[in-house]
C-alpha cells in the first residue's frame, strides 16, 4: 500500500513538472510571438515615418525651388519695371524737347523705381533735372522741384562762341609731371588752397581739383576718371571739350561737370557721381 502511494506521488510530481515545462514553453512562445509582432509594428511605423520624411522633404524642396523661381521672376520684373520707367519718361521728354540729345540710361545703381524727371525750356536753352524721390511722379510734377537732382543736363542753343562755355584746357608745360596710369601723364599745380591735376586725351581736357584744406589728393580721382573714360568713352565732338571733377561725391553736390559741343548747341552734364555721368552719356542719343 505504501509503495502504491509513493508511486502515485511520483506520478503526480512528474505530471506537475511536465505541466510547468509546457507552460514555460508556451509562455516563451507567446513572448517570442509578441516580440515578433512588436518588431513588425515598429518596422511598419519606421517605414511609414521614412515615407513621410521623404514626402515632406520632396514637398519642402519643391516649395523652396518654387520660392526661388518666384523671387528670381519678381527681381526680373522689378528690373524691367525700373528700366521701363526711364524709357517711358524719356519718350515723353523727347516729345516736349524735340531734337535734344537725351540719355536712355539713368546711370543709377539703385533707386530707379522712384526716378523722377522735370525740365524747363526756352528759346535759348533746355534744362533737364534727374532725381530720386520717395515715390514715382509724373513728368514735370511740381513736387519734383523739392528733390535734389543727382544729374542735370543742359542744352544751350544757337551758341556763337562755344569755347567760352566749354573751358577746354590746353596741355600745360613747365609744371611737375604726374603719372596717371600706363603712358598717360598729367601735370599738377597749386592755387588758392587747391591742387589741380590735369591730363588730356584727344579732344578732351580733364581737370581734377582737390582741396588742400580738407586734405584731399587729386591722383586717385584722376585715375578713376581715366578708367571711366577708357571704359565708357565720351560723346563725339568736333570741337574741343572738357571734364572737370571736384574731389568728393555727395547727393546734390554735382561735382562732375562734362561740357561739349554738338552742332550749334553746347551740352553740359553735371552729376553727383562721375560714374553715373559716364553711364548716362554712354547711352546718349
Coordinates of N, CA, C and O in Angstrom, one line a residue, residues 108-205:
X108 N 21.9 105.0 -62.6 CA 21.8 104.7 -61.1 C 22.1 103.3 -60.8 O 21.9 102.4 -61.6
X109 N 22.7 103.1 -59.6 CA 22.9 101.7 -59.2 C 21.7 101.2 -58.4 O 21.4 100.0 -58.4
X110 N 20.9 102.1 -57.8 CA 19.6 101.8 -57.2 C 18.7 103.0 -57.1 O 19.2 104.1 -57.4
X111 N 17.4 102.8 -56.9 CA 16.5 103.9 -56.9 C 15.8 104.2 -58.2 O 15.0 105.1 -58.2
X112 N 16.0 103.4 -59.2 CA 15.4 103.6 -60.5 C 13.9 103.6 -60.5 O 13.3 104.3 -61.2
X113 N 13.3 102.9 -59.5 CA 11.9 102.8 -59.5 C 11.3 104.1 -59.1 O 10.1 104.4 -59.5
X114 N 12.0 104.9 -58.4 CA 11.5 106.2 -57.9 C 12.1 107.4 -58.7 O 12.2 108.5 -58.2
X115 N 12.7 107.0 -59.9 CA 13.3 108.1 -60.7 C 12.2 109.1 -61.1 O 11.1 108.8 -61.5
X116 N 12.6 110.4 -61.0 CA 11.7 111.5 -61.4 C 12.5 112.4 -62.3 O 13.7 112.6 -62.1
X117 N 11.7 113.0 -63.2 CA 12.4 114.0 -64.2 C 11.5 115.2 -64.3 O 10.3 115.1 -64.5
X118 N 12.1 116.4 -64.3 CA 11.4 117.6 -64.6 C 12.3 118.4 -65.6 O 13.5 118.1 -65.7
X119 N 11.7 119.4 -66.2 CA 12.5 120.1 -67.2 C 12.0 121.6 -67.3 O 10.9 121.9 -66.9
X120 N 12.9 122.4 -67.8 CA 12.5 123.8 -68.2 C 12.9 124.0 -69.7 O 13.9 123.4 -70.1
X121 N 12.2 124.8 -70.4 CA 12.6 125.0 -71.8 C 12.3 126.5 -72.2 O 11.3 127.1 -71.8
X122 N 13.2 127.0 -73.0 CA 13.1 128.4 -73.5 C 13.7 128.4 -74.9 O 14.2 127.4 -75.4
X123 N 13.7 129.5 -75.6 CA 14.2 129.6 -76.9 C 15.8 129.5 -76.9 O 16.4 129.1 -77.9
X124 N 16.4 129.8 -75.7 CA 17.8 129.7 -75.7 C 18.4 128.5 -75.0 O 19.6 128.1 -75.3
X125 N 17.6 127.8 -74.2 CA 18.2 126.6 -73.6 C 17.1 125.6 -73.0 O 16.0 126.1 -72.8
X126 N 17.5 124.4 -72.9 CA 16.7 123.4 -72.3 C 17.4 122.8 -71.1 O 18.7 122.6 -71.2
X127 N 16.8 122.6 -70.0 CA 17.4 122.0 -68.8 C 16.6 120.9 -68.3 O 15.4 121.0 -68.0
X128 N 17.2 119.7 -68.1 CA 16.5 118.5 -67.6 C 17.1 118.1 -66.2 O 18.4 118.0 -66.1
X129 N 16.3 117.9 -65.2 CA 16.7 117.6 -63.9 C 16.3 116.1 -63.6 O 15.1 115.7 -63.7
X130 N 17.3 115.3 -63.2 CA 17.0 113.9 -62.8 C 17.2 113.7 -61.3 O 18.2 114.2 -60.7
X131 N 16.2 113.1 -60.7 CA 16.3 113.0 -59.2 C 15.6 111.7 -58.8 O 14.9 111.0 -59.6
X132 N 15.8 111.3 -57.5 CA 15.2 110.1 -57.0 C 14.3 110.6 -55.8 O 14.9 111.2 -54.9
X133 N 13.0 110.3 -55.8 CA 12.2 110.7 -54.8 C 11.7 109.6 -53.9 O 12.1 108.4 -54.0
X134 N 10.7 109.9 -53.1 CA 10.1 108.8 -52.2 C 9.1 108.0 -53.0 O 8.7 106.9 -52.6
X135 N 8.6 108.5 -54.1 CA 7.7 107.8 -55.0 C 7.8 108.3 -56.4 O 8.3 109.4 -56.7
X136 N 7.4 107.4 -57.4 CA 7.5 107.9 -58.8 C 6.4 108.9 -59.1 O 5.2 108.7 -58.7
X137 N 6.8 110.0 -59.7 CA 5.8 111.1 -60.1 C 5.8 111.3 -61.6 O 6.7 110.9 -62.3
X138 N 4.8 111.9 -62.0 CA 4.6 112.2 -63.5 C 5.7 113.2 -63.9 O 6.2 114.0 -63.1
X139 N 6.0 113.1 -65.2 CA 7.0 114.1 -65.8 C 6.6 115.5 -65.5 O 5.5 115.9 -65.7
X140 N 7.5 116.2 -64.9 CA 7.4 117.7 -64.6 C 6.4 117.9 -63.5 O 5.8 119.0 -63.4
X141 N 6.1 116.9 -62.7 CA 5.2 117.2 -61.5 C 5.8 118.3 -60.6 O 7.1 118.3 -60.4
X142 N 5.0 119.2 -60.1 CA 5.5 120.3 -59.4 C 6.3 119.9 -58.1 O 7.2 120.6 -57.6
X143 N 6.0 118.7 -57.6 CA 6.7 118.3 -56.3 C 8.1 117.9 -56.6 O 8.9 117.8 -55.6
X144 N 8.5 117.6 -57.8 CA 9.9 117.2 -58.1 C 10.9 118.3 -57.8 O 12.0 118.1 -57.5
X145 N 10.4 119.5 -57.9 CA 11.3 120.7 -57.7 C 11.9 120.7 -56.3 O 13.0 121.3 -56.1
X146 N 11.3 120.0 -55.3 CA 11.8 120.0 -54.0 C 12.8 118.8 -53.8 O 13.5 118.7 -52.7
X147 N 13.0 118.0 -54.8 CA 14.0 116.9 -54.7 C 15.4 117.4 -55.2 O 15.5 118.2 -56.2
X148 N 16.4 116.9 -54.6 CA 17.8 117.3 -55.0 C 18.1 116.4 -56.3 O 18.1 115.2 -56.2
X149 N 18.5 117.1 -57.4 CA 18.8 116.3 -58.6 C 20.2 115.6 -58.4 O 21.1 116.2 -57.8
X150 N 20.3 114.4 -58.9 CA 21.6 113.7 -58.9 C 22.3 114.0 -60.2 O 23.5 113.8 -60.4
X151 N 21.6 114.5 -61.2 CA 22.2 114.9 -62.5 C 21.3 116.0 -63.2 O 20.1 116.0 -63.0
X152 N 22.0 116.9 -63.9 CA 21.4 118.0 -64.6 C 22.0 118.1 -66.0 O 23.2 118.3 -66.1
X153 N 21.1 118.0 -67.0 CA 21.6 118.0 -68.4 C 21.1 119.3 -69.0 O 19.9 119.6 -69.0
X154 N 22.0 120.1 -69.5 CA 21.6 121.4 -70.1 C 22.0 121.5 -71.6 O 23.1 121.1 -71.9
X155 N 21.2 122.0 -72.4 CA 21.5 122.3 -73.8 C 21.3 123.8 -74.1 O 20.2 124.4 -73.9
X156 N 22.4 124.5 -74.4 CA 22.4 125.9 -74.8 C 22.3 125.9 -76.3 O 23.2 125.4 -77.0
X157 N 21.3 126.6 -76.9 CA 21.1 126.6 -78.3 C 21.7 127.7 -79.0 O 21.9 128.8 -78.4
X158 N 22.0 127.5 -80.3 CA 22.5 128.6 -81.2 C 23.6 129.4 -80.6 O 23.6 130.6 -80.5
X159 N 24.6 128.7 -80.1 CA 25.8 129.3 -79.4 C 26.8 129.8 -80.5 O 27.2 129.1 -81.3
X160 N 27.1 131.1 -80.4 CA 28.1 131.7 -81.3 C 29.5 131.3 -81.0 O 30.3 131.0 -81.8
X161 N 29.9 131.4 -79.7 CA 31.2 131.1 -79.2 C 31.2 130.0 -78.2 O 31.0 130.2 -77.0
X162 N 31.4 128.8 -78.6 CA 31.3 127.6 -77.7 C 32.5 127.5 -76.8 O 32.3 127.0 -75.7
X163 N 33.6 128.0 -77.2 CA 34.8 127.8 -76.4 C 34.7 128.4 -75.0 O 35.3 127.9 -74.0
X164 N 34.0 129.5 -74.9 CA 33.9 130.2 -73.6 C 33.1 129.4 -72.6 O 33.3 129.5 -71.4
X165 N 32.2 128.6 -73.1 CA 31.3 127.8 -72.3 C 32.0 126.4 -72.0 O 31.8 125.9 -70.9
X166 N 32.7 126.0 -72.9 CA 33.3 124.6 -72.7 C 34.6 124.7 -71.8 O 34.8 123.7 -71.0
X167 N 35.3 125.7 -71.8 CA 36.5 125.9 -71.0 C 37.5 124.8 -71.1 O 38.0 124.2 -70.1
X168 N 37.9 124.4 -72.3 CA 38.9 123.4 -72.6 C 40.2 123.9 -72.1 O 40.6 125.1 -72.3
X169 N 41.1 123.0 -71.5 CA 42.4 123.4 -71.0 C 43.5 122.8 -71.9 O 43.5 121.6 -72.0
X170 N 44.3 123.6 -72.5 CA 45.4 123.1 -73.3 C 46.4 122.4 -72.4 O 46.5 122.8 -71.2
X171 N 47.1 121.4 -72.9 CA 48.2 120.7 -72.1 C 49.2 121.8 -71.6 O 49.6 122.7 -72.3
X172 N 49.6 121.7 -70.3 CA 50.5 122.6 -69.7 C 51.9 122.1 -69.7 O 52.1 120.9 -69.6
X173 N 52.8 123.0 -69.8 CA 54.2 122.7 -69.7 C 54.9 123.4 -68.6 O 54.3 124.4 -68.0
X174 N 56.0 123.0 -68.1 CA 56.8 123.6 -67.1 C 56.2 123.4 -65.7 O 56.6 124.0 -64.7
X175 N 55.4 122.4 -65.6 CA 54.8 122.0 -64.2 C 55.2 120.6 -63.9 O 55.6 119.8 -64.8
X176 N 55.2 120.2 -62.6 CA 55.5 118.9 -62.2 C 54.7 117.8 -62.9 O 53.4 118.0 -63.0
X177 N 55.3 116.8 -63.4 CA 54.6 115.7 -64.1 C 54.1 114.7 -63.1 O 54.8 114.3 -62.2
X178 N 52.9 114.2 -63.4 CA 52.4 113.1 -62.5 C 51.9 112.0 -63.4 O 51.1 112.2 -64.4
X179 N 52.3 110.8 -63.2 CA 51.9 109.6 -64.0 C 50.5 109.2 -63.5 O 50.3 108.9 -62.3
X180 N 49.5 109.2 -64.4 CA 48.2 108.8 -64.0 C 48.1 107.3 -64.1 O 47.7 106.6 -63.1
X181 N 48.3 106.7 -65.3 CA 48.3 105.2 -65.5 C 48.9 104.9 -66.8 O 48.7 105.7 -67.8
X182 N 49.6 103.8 -67.0 CA 50.1 103.4 -68.2 C 51.1 104.5 -68.8 O 52.0 105.0 -68.1
X183 N 50.8 105.0 -70.0 CA 51.6 106.0 -70.6 C 50.9 107.4 -70.5 O 51.3 108.3 -71.2
X184 N 49.9 107.5 -69.7 CA 49.1 108.8 -69.5 C 49.7 109.5 -68.4 O 49.8 109.1 -67.2
X185 N 50.2 110.7 -68.7 CA 50.8 111.6 -67.7 C 50.1 112.9 -67.7 O 49.7 113.5 -68.7
X186 N 50.0 113.5 -66.5 CA 49.4 114.8 -66.3 C 50.3 115.8 -65.6 O 51.5 115.4 -65.4
X187 N 49.8 117.0 -65.4 CA 50.6 118.0 -64.7 C 49.8 118.5 -63.5 O 48.6 118.4 -63.5
X188 N 50.5 118.9 -62.5 CA 49.9 119.3 -61.2 C 50.4 120.7 -60.8 O 51.6 121.1 -61.0
X189 N 49.4 121.5 -60.3 CA 49.8 122.8 -59.8 C 48.8 123.2 -58.7 O 47.7 122.7 -58.6
X190 N 49.3 124.1 -57.8 CA 48.5 124.5 -56.7 C 48.1 126.0 -56.9 O 48.9 126.8 -57.4
X191 N 46.9 126.3 -56.4 CA 46.4 127.7 -56.4 C 45.2 127.8 -55.5 O 44.3 127.0 -55.5
X192 N 45.2 128.9 -54.8 CA 44.1 129.3 -53.9 C 43.6 128.1 -53.0 O 42.4 127.9 -52.9
X193 N 44.5 127.5 -52.3 CA 44.2 126.4 -51.4 C 43.7 125.1 -52.0 O 43.2 124.2 -51.4
X194 N 44.0 125.0 -53.3 CA 43.6 123.7 -54.0 C 44.8 123.2 -54.9 O 45.7 123.9 -55.2
X195 N 44.7 121.9 -55.2 CA 45.7 121.3 -56.1 C 44.9 120.8 -57.4 O 43.9 120.2 -57.2
X196 N 45.4 121.2 -58.5 CA 44.8 120.9 -59.8 C 45.7 119.9 -60.5 O 46.8 120.1 -60.8
X197 N 45.1 118.7 -60.9 CA 45.8 117.7 -61.7 C 45.1 117.6 -63.1 O 43.9 117.4 -63.1
X198 N 45.9 117.9 -64.1 CA 45.3 117.9 -65.5 C 45.9 116.9 -66.4 O 47.2 116.7 -66.3
X199 N 45.1 116.2 -67.2 CA 45.7 115.4 -68.3 C 44.7 115.6 -69.5 O 43.6 116.0 -69.4
X200 N 45.2 115.3 -70.7 CA 44.5 115.4 -71.9 C 44.4 114.1 -72.7 O 45.4 113.4 -72.8
X201 N 43.3 113.9 -73.3 CA 43.1 112.7 -74.2 C 42.3 113.1 -75.4 O 41.1 113.5 -75.3
X202 N 42.9 113.1 -76.6 CA 42.2 113.5 -77.8 C 41.7 114.9 -77.7 O 42.5 115.9 -77.4
X203 N 40.4 115.1 -78.0 CA 39.8 116.5 -77.9 C 39.4 116.9 -76.5 O 38.8 118.0 -76.4
X204 N 39.7 116.1 -75.6 CA 39.2 116.3 -74.2 C 40.3 116.7 -73.2 O 41.3 116.1 -73.2
X205 N 40.0 117.7 -72.4 CA 40.9 118.0 -71.3 C 40.2 117.6 -70.0 O 39.0 117.7 -69.8

